[in-house]
Coordinates of C-alpha atoms in Angstrom, one line a residue:
E1 CA 31.9 19.9 -20.0
V2 CA 30.1 17.3 -17.9
Q3 CA 26.4 17.8 -18.0
L4 CA 23.4 15.8 -16.7
V5 CA 19.8 16.6 -17.7
E6 CA 16.9 14.8 -15.9
S7 CA 13.4 14.5 -17.1
G8 CA 10.3 12.5 -16.5
G9 CA 9.1 13.7 -13.2
G10 CA 5.5 14.6 -12.5
L11 CA 2.4 14.1 -10.4
V12 CA 1.1 10.5 -9.9
Q13 CA -1.3 8.8 -7.5
A14 CA 0.0 6.3 -5.0
G15 CA 0.6 2.9 -6.7
G16 CA 1.4 4.6 -10.0
S17 CA 4.6 4.6 -12.1
L18 CA 7.0 7.1 -13.5
R19 CA 10.2 6.8 -15.5
L20 CA 13.0 9.3 -15.0
S21 CA 15.6 9.8 -17.6
C22 CA 19.1 11.2 -17.1
V23 CA 21.0 12.2 -20.3
A24 CA 24.7 12.5 -19.8
S25 CA 27.1 14.6 -22.0
G26 CA 30.8 15.3 -21.7
F27 CA 31.6 11.7 -20.7
T28 CA 30.4 8.2 -21.4
L29 CA 28.5 5.9 -19.1
H30 CA 31.5 3.5 -19.1
D31 CA 33.6 6.2 -17.4
Q32 CA 31.4 7.0 -14.5
A33 CA 28.8 5.3 -12.4
I34 CA 25.4 7.1 -12.3
G35 CA 23.3 7.4 -9.2
W36 CA 19.9 8.9 -8.2
F37 CA 19.5 10.9 -5.0
R38 CA 16.4 12.6 -3.7
Q39 CA 15.4 15.5 -1.5
A40 CA 12.0 15.5 0.1
P41 CA 10.1 18.7 0.7
G42 CA 11.5 20.7 3.7
K43 CA 14.4 18.3 4.1
E44 CA 18.1 18.1 3.2
R45 CA 19.1 16.1 0.2
E46 CA 19.6 12.5 1.4
T47 CA 23.2 11.6 1.8
D48 CA 22.7 8.1 0.5
G49 CA 21.5 7.6 -3.0
V50 CA 18.4 5.4 -3.8
S51 CA 20.0 3.6 -6.8
C52 CA 23.2 3.4 -8.8
I53 CA 24.4 1.7 -12.0
S54 CA 27.8 0.9 -13.2
T55 CA 27.4 0.3 -16.9
R56 CA 31.0 -0.8 -17.2
D57 CA 30.6 -3.5 -14.7
V58 CA 26.9 -4.2 -15.3
F59 CA 26.3 -3.7 -11.6
T60 CA 23.3 -2.1 -9.9
Y61 CA 22.5 -1.0 -6.4
Y62 CA 19.2 -0.2 -4.7
A63 CA 18.4 1.2 -1.3
D64 CA 16.1 -0.9 0.9
S65 CA 13.5 1.7 0.6
V66 CA 13.1 1.3 -3.1
K67 CA 14.2 -2.3 -3.7
G68 CA 11.6 -4.3 -5.6
R69 CA 9.9 -1.1 -6.8
F70 CA 12.5 0.9 -8.7
T71 CA 14.7 -0.4 -11.6
I72 CA 17.7 1.4 -12.9
S73 CA 19.0 0.8 -16.4
S74 CA 21.2 2.4 -19.0
D75 CA 21.3 2.8 -22.8
S76 CA 24.9 3.4 -23.9
A77 CA 23.9 4.4 -27.4
K78 CA 21.9 7.3 -26.0
N79 CA 24.3 7.9 -23.0
T80 CA 21.2 7.8 -20.9
V81 CA 20.3 6.3 -17.5
Y82 CA 16.7 5.5 -16.6
L83 CA 15.0 5.0 -13.3
Q84 CA 11.7 3.1 -13.6
M85 CA 9.7 3.7 -10.5
N86 CA 6.7 1.5 -9.8
N87 CA 4.2 1.2 -6.9
L88 CA 5.1 4.8 -5.9
K89 CA 4.3 5.8 -2.4
P90 CA 3.6 9.3 -0.9
E91 CA 7.0 9.1 0.9
D92 CA 8.7 8.9 -2.5
T93 CA 7.7 12.5 -3.1
A94 CA 10.9 14.5 -3.7
V95 CA 13.1 16.2 -6.1
Y96 CA 15.2 13.5 -7.8
Y97 CA 18.7 14.3 -8.8
C98 CA 20.9 12.2 -11.1
A99 CA 24.6 12.3 -10.4
A100 CA 27.8 11.2 -12.0
L101 CA 29.8 9.2 -9.5
Y102 CA 33.2 7.8 -9.0
P103 CA 33.3 4.4 -10.8
M104 CA 33.2 2.3 -7.7
A105 CA 30.4 4.2 -5.9
C106 CA 27.8 1.6 -6.5
Y107 CA 29.6 -1.0 -4.5
G108 CA 29.7 -1.5 -0.7
P109 CA 27.2 0.7 1.1
G110 CA 26.1 2.3 -2.1
P111 CA 26.4 5.8 -3.5
R112 CA 26.8 8.7 -1.1
I113 CA 27.0 12.4 -1.7
P114 CA 30.9 12.5 -1.2
D115 CA 31.0 10.1 -4.3
V116 CA 29.4 12.7 -6.5
V117 CA 31.4 14.2 -9.3
S118 CA 28.6 16.2 -11.0
W119 CA 24.9 16.9 -10.4
G120 CA 21.9 17.3 -12.6
Q121 CA 19.4 20.0 -12.0
G122 CA 16.7 17.7 -10.6
T123 CA 13.2 16.7 -11.5
Q124 CA 10.1 16.8 -9.2
V125 CA 8.2 13.7 -8.4
T126 CA 5.0 14.1 -6.4
V127 CA 2.9 11.1 -5.3
S128 CA -0.5 11.8 -4.0
S129 CA -2.3 9.5 -1.5

């Protein structure tokens, strides 16, 4: 059974940092790309993911809104993907969801909801001004 479990969310002041973790089970990181999507309060989940990693191809993707501030990485031994978020802004406030994606989802325009194979339960990130 494919399962994704996120952790690491919390409340932080603007300019602060958080590291999200996504532990995968039921598959290996070499089989699927992993992406992060977010859903701001009162809004629909964003169709486009903010970041994506293909561990097999050693390829990463970042949306313009997070480029230079977020870093995605993976630890194959732990079957875990991390999202290091620095210089957080109030507009980053959202529930962050990790998702298993089709292997090529990180390429081109980046990960989108139709590329998602399986979702995690989400972790809340709140950035105060």
